[in-house]
XYZ file of C-alpha atoms in Angstrom:
246
model
C 0.585 -16.374 -4.889
C -0.038 -17.488 -1.319
C -3.496 -16.782 0.138
C -4.086 -16.970 3.894
C -7.560 -16.469 5.378
C -7.557 -15.451 9.045
C -10.261 -14.586 11.538
C -9.244 -11.147 12.758
C -7.370 -8.021 11.697
C -4.997 -8.657 14.595
C -4.061 -12.091 13.236
C -3.492 -10.564 9.806
C -1.275 -7.873 11.324
C 0.750 -10.522 13.168
C 1.341 -12.546 9.992
C 2.341 -9.483 7.969
C 4.616 -8.281 10.780
C 6.255 -11.721 10.842
C 7.174 -11.294 7.175
C 8.692 -7.872 7.852
C 10.493 -9.070 10.984
C 11.999 -11.939 9.002
C 13.148 -9.536 6.292
C 14.799 -7.165 8.780
C 16.540 -10.049 10.532
C 18.113 -11.016 7.213
C 18.638 -7.508 5.907
C 18.603 -4.695 8.512
C 19.004 -2.049 5.783
C 16.025 -3.285 3.775
C 13.930 -1.066 1.509
C 10.305 -1.140 2.679
C 7.312 -0.017 0.660
C 4.480 1.440 2.725
C 0.749 1.776 2.111
C -1.892 4.071 3.564
C -5.598 3.657 4.295
C -7.257 1.776 7.134
C -6.147 -1.780 6.234
C -2.469 -1.484 7.283
C -3.127 0.391 10.542
C -3.183 -2.753 12.739
C 0.088 -3.796 11.068
C 1.714 -0.455 11.906
C 0.496 -0.831 15.495
C 2.103 -4.281 15.668
C 5.377 -3.115 14.092
C 5.522 -0.269 16.602
C 4.927 -2.710 19.452
C 7.682 -5.034 18.239
C 10.084 -2.121 17.825
C 9.424 -0.926 21.390
C 9.992 -4.472 22.608
C 13.365 -4.613 20.851
C 12.351 -7.403 18.459
C 12.913 -5.329 15.321
C 14.703 -2.137 14.349
C 14.060 0.292 11.505
C 17.230 2.268 12.201
C 18.806 1.337 8.860
C 15.582 0.967 6.837
C 14.721 3.139 3.847
C 11.037 3.495 3.011
C 9.061 4.488 -0.074
C 5.394 5.386 -0.010
C 3.018 4.096 -2.676
C 1.321 7.372 -3.499
C 0.341 10.903 -2.529
C -2.622 13.197 -3.117
C -2.208 16.195 -5.397
C -3.690 19.471 -4.205
C -3.472 19.149 -0.426
C -1.325 21.703 1.429
C 1.780 20.498 3.216
C 0.151 20.721 6.656
C -3.055 18.885 5.710
C -3.691 15.967 8.118
C -4.762 13.641 5.276
C -1.631 14.057 3.179
C -0.121 10.601 2.959
C 3.267 11.896 4.058
C 1.561 13.098 7.236
C -0.313 9.808 7.594
C 2.884 7.761 7.389
C 4.759 10.060 9.777
C 1.898 9.791 12.276
C 1.241 6.068 12.011
C 4.682 4.535 11.442
C 7.813 6.659 11.030
C 7.512 8.576 14.296
C 6.511 5.451 16.241
C 9.561 3.352 15.387
C 13.277 4.091 15.258
C 13.321 4.958 11.561
C 15.547 7.932 10.812
C 13.871 11.274 10.037
C 13.899 11.650 6.273
C 14.288 7.915 5.642
C 10.673 7.492 4.499
C 10.211 9.004 1.053
C 7.126 9.906 -0.961
C 6.396 11.405 -4.363
C 6.590 15.198 -4.317
C 3.004 16.196 -5.053
C 3.840 19.811 -4.145
C 6.174 20.084 -7.134
C 4.555 22.318 -9.787
C 6.038 19.987 -12.431
C 4.223 16.761 -11.561
C 5.724 14.775 -14.426
C 9.214 15.666 -13.223
C 8.195 14.646 -9.698
C 7.105 11.242 -11.015
C 10.347 10.735 -12.917
C 12.421 11.795 -9.910
C 10.560 9.383 -7.616
C 10.925 6.449 -9.995
C 14.636 7.229 -10.321
C 15.046 7.356 -6.530
C 13.418 3.949 -6.141
C 15.524 2.509 -8.926
C 18.695 3.879 -7.297
C 17.667 2.158 -4.041
C 17.115 -1.120 -5.882
C 13.329 -0.887 -5.495
C 11.559 -2.389 -2.491
C 12.506 -5.602 -0.748
C 8.948 -5.835 0.567
C 5.936 -3.788 -0.484
C 2.899 -3.489 1.806
C -0.363 -3.157 -0.127
C -4.033 -2.575 0.474
C -6.707 -2.937 -2.192
C -9.581 -0.722 -3.232
C -13.115 -1.982 -3.704
C -12.565 -1.601 -7.471
C -9.344 -3.615 -7.343
C -6.840 -0.771 -7.410
C -3.470 -1.036 -5.664
C -1.596 2.156 -5.059
C -3.796 4.563 -6.987
C -3.693 2.468 -10.158
C -7.333 2.675 -11.148
C -9.074 0.200 -13.511
C -8.194 0.555 -17.179
C -4.567 1.586 -16.787
C -1.651 -0.382 -18.248
C -0.314 -3.283 -16.207
C 3.298 -2.203 -16.781
C 2.926 1.458 -15.761
C 5.569 3.378 -13.851
C 5.195 6.252 -11.379
C 2.663 8.639 -12.876
C -0.044 11.235 -12.310
C -3.321 9.438 -11.674
C -6.950 10.514 -11.851
C -9.068 9.110 -9.020
C -12.359 7.493 -9.924
C -15.589 8.559 -8.271
C -15.713 5.179 -6.499
C -12.266 5.693 -4.970
C -13.127 9.227 -3.925
C -16.384 7.993 -2.399
C -14.514 5.246 -0.523
C -11.973 7.772 0.787
C -14.509 10.427 1.759
C -14.633 8.874 5.241
C -11.186 10.372 5.840
C -12.514 13.824 4.858
C -15.536 14.001 7.194
C -17.678 12.251 4.600
C -17.288 15.078 2.059
C -16.442 13.634 -1.363
C -15.830 17.145 -2.700
C -12.935 17.498 -0.252
C -11.197 14.391 -1.653
C -8.572 15.315 -4.273
C -9.200 14.286 -7.852
C -5.546 13.608 -8.734
C -2.567 11.836 -7.207
C 0.968 10.690 -7.832
C 1.317 6.933 -7.605
C 3.783 4.154 -8.161
C 2.716 2.298 -11.283
C 1.865 -1.380 -11.396
C 5.204 -2.080 -13.062
C 6.956 -0.211 -10.265
C 5.084 -2.158 -7.584
C 5.954 -5.437 -9.287
C 9.675 -4.611 -8.976
C 9.452 -5.371 -5.230
C 10.954 -8.712 -4.247
C 7.926 -9.545 -2.047
C 4.360 -8.215 -1.994
C 2.187 -8.401 1.125
C -1.433 -7.400 0.549
C -3.922 -6.934 3.395
C -7.705 -6.834 2.917
C -10.527 -6.932 5.450
C -14.267 -6.531 5.176
C -17.016 -7.594 2.810
C -16.580 -4.461 0.673
C -13.272 -5.948 -0.535
C -14.703 -9.387 -1.399
C -15.280 -8.762 -5.119
C -11.812 -7.275 -5.552
C -10.227 -10.241 -3.747
C -12.196 -12.664 -5.911
C -10.764 -11.074 -9.066
C -7.283 -10.806 -7.559
C -7.079 -14.470 -6.565
C -9.346 -16.358 -8.965
C -9.994 -14.031 -11.908
C -8.108 -13.418 -15.116
C -5.241 -10.947 -15.143
C -6.953 -7.848 -16.474
C -6.592 -4.076 -16.577
C -10.193 -3.981 -15.314
C -8.943 -5.336 -11.955
C -5.440 -3.878 -11.535
C -4.448 -5.961 -8.500
C -4.822 -9.120 -10.605
C -1.334 -8.405 -11.990
C -0.053 -9.785 -8.671
C -0.768 -13.267 -10.046
C 2.378 -12.797 -12.124
C 4.578 -11.973 -9.127
C 6.930 -14.733 -7.888
C 6.407 -13.944 -4.179
C 3.017 -12.450 -3.317
C 1.299 -13.000 0.042
C -2.408 -12.123 0.323
C -3.799 -11.879 3.857
C -7.574 -11.546 4.195
C -10.308 -12.032 6.749
C -13.315 -14.263 6.137
C -15.507 -11.401 4.981
C -13.011 -10.390 2.320
C -12.693 -14.058 1.272
C -16.447 -14.604 1.071
C -16.646 -14.786 -2.726
C -13.707 -17.161 -3.210
C -14.663 -20.618 -4.411
C -11.471 -22.159 -3.037
C -11.058 -20.224 0.206
C -10.754 -23.421 2.247
């Protein structure tokens, strides 16, 4: 695992975009894994800027989202499919329909999970997976206590995660769904490269366990210690609890 501590979200976005630009230069038809939430937004801004400038192209890229809420209607602005369309797909030259997500509108959620896992497997899984991290150490929606080798599954969101995400629902925790479909930790670990972004002091404990703690189901992101090519990009607030941050 490579840890890089930077001063600003913009610097983090630049470094993550460099990794993606390098991948697309080598492999224009790469498979890219995307994440939602506030942490990757500066990265999506930078990727959009580089695409407009002609530095990179997503024309041949296939994308797979990490997760999706269950229970939100198709036109809800906080559906992750809508989020990714708004913040990345429509802002670059990625083909319509090239960015895939788990079908949380399917009445058979288990079948939706199996279909999504099969689609990723058929694509060879992700060449690079973008990740954020929750304050409780979750990546995707793999909450604490789940198996470290899980595959795409129906997840139950903890109260902490729902509280953290209430800011996207006008502060109303009751409006945050209780269930989701998510890539499992085993699915995420299939990616050839992981790039995790974390900013802010509320992520410091999770980053401490990710980088310096034991691999444990209590802190799901810690499984990244077992990945052969994981890049962790954090600001100084998120790195505040690390004993070896320097």
